Amino acid sequence: MTNFTVHTLETAPARSRPLLEGLKKAFGFVPNLYAAIAESPAALQGALAIGEAFSKSTLSPGEQQLVALAVSEANDCQFCVAAHSTIAKHLAKADPALVAAARDREPLPDAKLDALVSFTRKIAEQRGFVAPADLAAFLKAGYTKAQVIEVLLGVGMKTFNNYVDHIARVPLNDQFKAEAWQPKRKVA
């Protein structure tokens, strides 16, 4: 299965333990992805710091979750699509129809949010080399240049998390299983 440990508070390196305790306090459990990242205290600290910075962006909590979901779907990350679907619906109170559309690569019923998801997905899939017309469409939808940078922050954050999941093959937490997801294309 995997050679990576999904750490507990007892098995994690000493410098990772307080960070995992903070996650447990915030969520009521430790998401397995972060428990795997805990193998490297520096990486866990960095992942949490970038997540904290992204949470302070001018994007709404629902928009932040749609960015995370779009990147995770584009990167075929089963863990992160399930996790962000759950978080979007239950913590960010996002419309379930928006979440379903983002998961399934369908147009979102809200034009501005559809522009956000489309732009985010293009950044992830094209490694940042988006066409000027795609950038213009995002700005025309009502977003700002600062939000372009914030979307890039979200893409970077989620790409790291997605790649950890791909390599470590992190099992879903029970809390995310109701939103389990399979990519439409075959992955290794």
GROMACS .gro file of C-alpha atoms in nm:
model
  188
    1MET     CA    1   0.000   0.000   0.000
    2THR     CA    2   0.229   0.280   0.118
    3ASN     CA    3   0.557   0.324   0.292
    4PHE     CA    4   0.441   0.654   0.439
    5THR     CA    5   0.304   0.670   0.790
    6VAL     CA    6  -0.023   0.842   0.863
    7HIS     CA    7   0.096   0.970   1.198
    8THR     CA    8  -0.096   0.994   1.521
    9LEU     CA    9  -0.021   1.238   1.800
   10GLU     CA   10   0.190   0.962   1.954
   11THR     CA   11   0.390   0.858   1.645
   12ALA     CA   12   0.452   1.199   1.488
   13PRO     CA   13   0.793   1.362   1.515
   14ALA     CA   14   0.808   1.582   1.825
   15ARG     CA   15   0.804   1.909   1.628
   16SER     CA   16   0.491   1.799   1.438
   17ARG     CA   17   0.288   1.706   1.745
   18PRO     CA   18   0.178   2.057   1.850
   19LEU     CA   19   0.071   2.127   1.491
   20LEU     CA   20  -0.135   1.809   1.476
   21GLU     CA   21  -0.286   1.895   1.814
   22GLY     CA   22  -0.391   2.231   1.670
   23LEU     CA   23  -0.561   2.056   1.378
   24LYS     CA   24  -0.739   1.819   1.613
   25LYS     CA   25  -0.861   2.113   1.819
   26ALA     CA   26  -0.981   2.299   1.508
   27PHE     CA   27  -1.151   2.007   1.329
   28GLY     CA   28  -1.217   1.755   1.604
   29PHE     CA   29  -0.984   1.511   1.425
   30VAL     CA   30  -0.656   1.517   1.235
   31PRO     CA   31  -0.704   1.497   0.857
   32ASN     CA   32  -0.495   1.205   0.733
   33LEU     CA   33  -0.323   1.418   0.470
   34TYR     CA   34  -0.171   1.639   0.739
   35ALA     CA   35  -0.091   1.330   0.945
   36ALA     CA   36   0.118   1.208   0.650
   37ILE     CA   37   0.280   1.547   0.594
   38ALA     CA   38   0.376   1.540   0.965
   39GLU     CA   39   0.666   1.311   0.865
   40SER     CA   40   0.843   1.641   0.794
   41PRO     CA   41   0.776   1.902   1.064
   42ALA     CA   42   0.904   2.178   0.833
   43ALA     CA   43   0.669   2.072   0.553
   44LEU     CA   44   0.374   2.051   0.792
   45GLN     CA   45   0.450   2.396   0.931
   46GLY     CA   46   0.477   2.535   0.578
   47ALA     CA   47   0.157   2.369   0.459
   48LEU     CA   48  -0.037   2.506   0.754
   49ALA     CA   49   0.116   2.853   0.715
   50ILE     CA   50   0.023   2.879   0.348
   51GLY     CA   51  -0.326   2.754   0.431
   52GLU     CA   52  -0.359   3.022   0.697
   53ALA     CA   53  -0.242   3.289   0.452
   54PHE     CA   54  -0.490   3.169   0.188
   55SER     CA   55  -0.772   3.179   0.445
   56LYS     CA   56  -0.700   3.551   0.490
   57SER     CA   57  -0.733   3.628   0.118
   58THR     CA   58  -1.011   3.848  -0.018
   59LEU     CA   59  -1.181   3.541  -0.163
   60SER     CA   60  -1.481   3.430   0.042
   61PRO     CA   61  -1.460   3.099   0.231
   62GLY     CA   62  -1.683   2.943  -0.035
   63GLU     CA   63  -1.463   3.078  -0.314
   64GLN     CA   64  -1.153   2.948  -0.136
   65GLN     CA   65  -1.306   2.601  -0.121
   66LEU     CA   66  -1.398   2.614  -0.490
   67VAL     CA   67  -1.036   2.704  -0.573
   68ALA     CA   68  -0.914   2.410  -0.362
   69LEU     CA   69  -1.171   2.180  -0.519
   70ALA     CA   70  -1.090   2.290  -0.877
   71VAL     CA   71  -0.716   2.235  -0.829
   72SER     CA   72  -0.771   1.900  -0.659
   73GLU     CA   73  -1.004   1.783  -0.937
   74ALA     CA   74  -0.758   1.899  -1.204
   75ASN     CA   75  -0.480   1.709  -1.025
   76ASP     CA   76  -0.696   1.396  -0.974
   77CYS     CA   77  -0.654   1.408  -0.596
   78GLN     CA   78  -0.911   1.173  -0.448
   79PHE     CA   79  -0.838   1.271  -0.088
   80CYS     CA   80  -0.853   1.646  -0.146
   81VAL     CA   81  -1.166   1.641  -0.365
   82ALA     CA   82  -1.349   1.449  -0.091
   83ALA     CA   83  -1.210   1.670   0.185
   84HIS     CA   84  -1.287   2.000   0.014
   85SER     CA   85  -1.633   1.884  -0.093
   86THR     CA   86  -1.706   1.814   0.274
   87ILE     CA   87  -1.552   2.140   0.396
   88ALA     CA   88  -1.725   2.344   0.125
   89LYS     CA   89  -2.068   2.208   0.211
   90HIS     CA   90  -2.043   2.189   0.589
   91LEU     CA   91  -1.804   2.464   0.698
   92ALA     CA   92  -1.816   2.717   0.412
   93LYS     CA   93  -2.189   2.651   0.357
   94ALA     CA   94  -2.141   2.639  -0.020
   95ASP     CA   95  -2.438   2.545  -0.236
   96PRO     CA   96  -2.417   2.168  -0.296
   97ALA     CA   97  -2.500   2.228  -0.666
   98LEU     CA   98  -2.184   2.440  -0.699
   99VAL     CA   99  -1.975   2.172  -0.531
  100ALA     CA  100  -2.118   1.899  -0.754
  101ALA     CA  101  -2.055   2.103  -1.068
  102ALA     CA  102  -1.694   2.174  -0.970
  103ARG     CA  103  -1.634   1.805  -0.890
  104ASP     CA  104  -1.784   1.692  -1.220
  105ARG     CA  105  -1.631   1.958  -1.450
  106GLU     CA  106  -1.975   2.096  -1.527
  107PRO     CA  107  -2.053   2.467  -1.569
  108LEU     CA  108  -2.140   2.627  -1.237
  109PRO     CA  109  -2.485   2.790  -1.222
  110ASP     CA  110  -2.325   3.116  -1.099
  111ALA     CA  111  -2.130   3.290  -1.380
  112LYS     CA  112  -1.877   3.459  -1.151
  113LEU     CA  113  -1.800   3.139  -0.961
  114ASP     CA  114  -1.782   2.949  -1.289
  115ALA     CA  115  -1.517   3.198  -1.404
  116LEU     CA  116  -1.325   3.136  -1.079
  117VAL     CA  117  -1.331   2.757  -1.115
  118SER     CA  118  -1.248   2.770  -1.486
  119PHE     CA  119  -0.956   3.010  -1.433
  120THR     CA  120  -0.823   2.805  -1.140
  121ARG     CA  121  -0.842   2.482  -1.336
  122LYS     CA  122  -0.659   2.639  -1.631
  123ILE     CA  123  -0.380   2.762  -1.403
  124ALA     CA  124  -0.339   2.413  -1.257
  125GLU     CA  125  -0.354   2.228  -1.587
  126GLN     CA  126  -0.141   2.475  -1.784
  127ARG     CA  127   0.114   2.526  -1.503
  128GLY     CA  128   0.036   2.897  -1.485
  129PHE     CA  129   0.062   2.965  -1.858
  130VAL     CA  130  -0.294   3.088  -1.905
  131ALA     CA  131  -0.393   3.273  -2.219
  132PRO     CA  132  -0.442   3.650  -2.194
  133ALA     CA  133  -0.808   3.594  -2.287
  134ASP     CA  134  -0.852   3.362  -1.987
  135LEU     CA  135  -0.704   3.622  -1.753
  136ALA     CA  136  -0.924   3.892  -1.908
  137ALA     CA  137  -1.235   3.674  -1.864
  138PHE     CA  138  -1.152   3.621  -1.496
  139LEU     CA  139  -1.109   3.995  -1.439
  140LYS     CA  140  -1.423   4.076  -1.641
  141ALA     CA  141  -1.621   3.838  -1.417
  142GLY     CA  142  -1.555   4.078  -1.129
  143TYR     CA  143  -1.231   3.957  -0.979
  144THR     CA  144  -0.925   4.173  -0.914
  145LYS     CA  145  -0.555   4.144  -0.991
  146ALA     CA  146  -0.497   4.081  -0.620
  147GLN     CA  147  -0.736   3.788  -0.645
  148VAL     CA  148  -0.537   3.651  -0.940
  149ILE     CA  149  -0.240   3.632  -0.703
  150GLU     CA  150  -0.458   3.480  -0.429
  151VAL     CA  151  -0.581   3.211  -0.668
  152LEU     CA  152  -0.217   3.135  -0.749
  153LEU     CA  153  -0.150   3.100  -0.376
  154GLY     CA  154  -0.437   2.852  -0.351
  155VAL     CA  155  -0.312   2.659  -0.654
  156GLY     CA  156   0.035   2.632  -0.505
  157MET     CA  157  -0.100   2.520  -0.169
  158LYS     CA  158  -0.327   2.255  -0.315
  159THR     CA  159  -0.073   2.129  -0.567
  160PHE     CA  160   0.164   2.049  -0.280
  161ASN     CA  161  -0.112   1.872  -0.088
  162ASN     CA  162  -0.232   1.687  -0.399
  163TYR     CA  163   0.117   1.563  -0.476
  164VAL     CA  164   0.168   1.444  -0.118
  165ASP     CA  165  -0.152   1.245  -0.154
  166HIS     CA  166  -0.041   1.098  -0.488
  167ILE     CA  167   0.290   0.980  -0.344
  168ALA     CA  168   0.177   0.880   0.007
  169ARG     CA  169  -0.162   0.738  -0.104
  170VAL     CA  170  -0.336   0.875   0.201
  171PRO     CA  171  -0.652   0.692   0.312
  172LEU     CA  172  -0.969   0.899   0.349
  173ASN     CA  173  -1.077   0.993   0.698
  174ASP     CA  174  -1.421   0.859   0.789
  175GLN     CA  175  -1.538   1.222   0.806
  176PHE     CA  176  -1.475   1.260   0.430
  177LYS     CA  177  -1.602   0.923   0.301
  178ALA     CA  178  -1.951   1.050   0.216
  179GLU     CA  179  -1.786   1.270  -0.048
  180ALA     CA  180  -1.551   1.001  -0.188
  181TRP     CA  181  -1.458   1.075  -0.548
  182GLN     CA  182  -1.290   0.896  -0.836
  183PRO     CA  183  -1.119   1.079  -1.123
  184LYS     CA  184  -1.279   1.040  -1.464
  185ARG     CA  185  -0.943   0.959  -1.619
  186LYS     CA  186  -0.719   0.671  -1.519
  187VAL     CA  187  -0.447   0.755  -1.267
  188ALA     CA  188  -0.148   0.547  -1.155
   0.00000   0.00000   0.00000
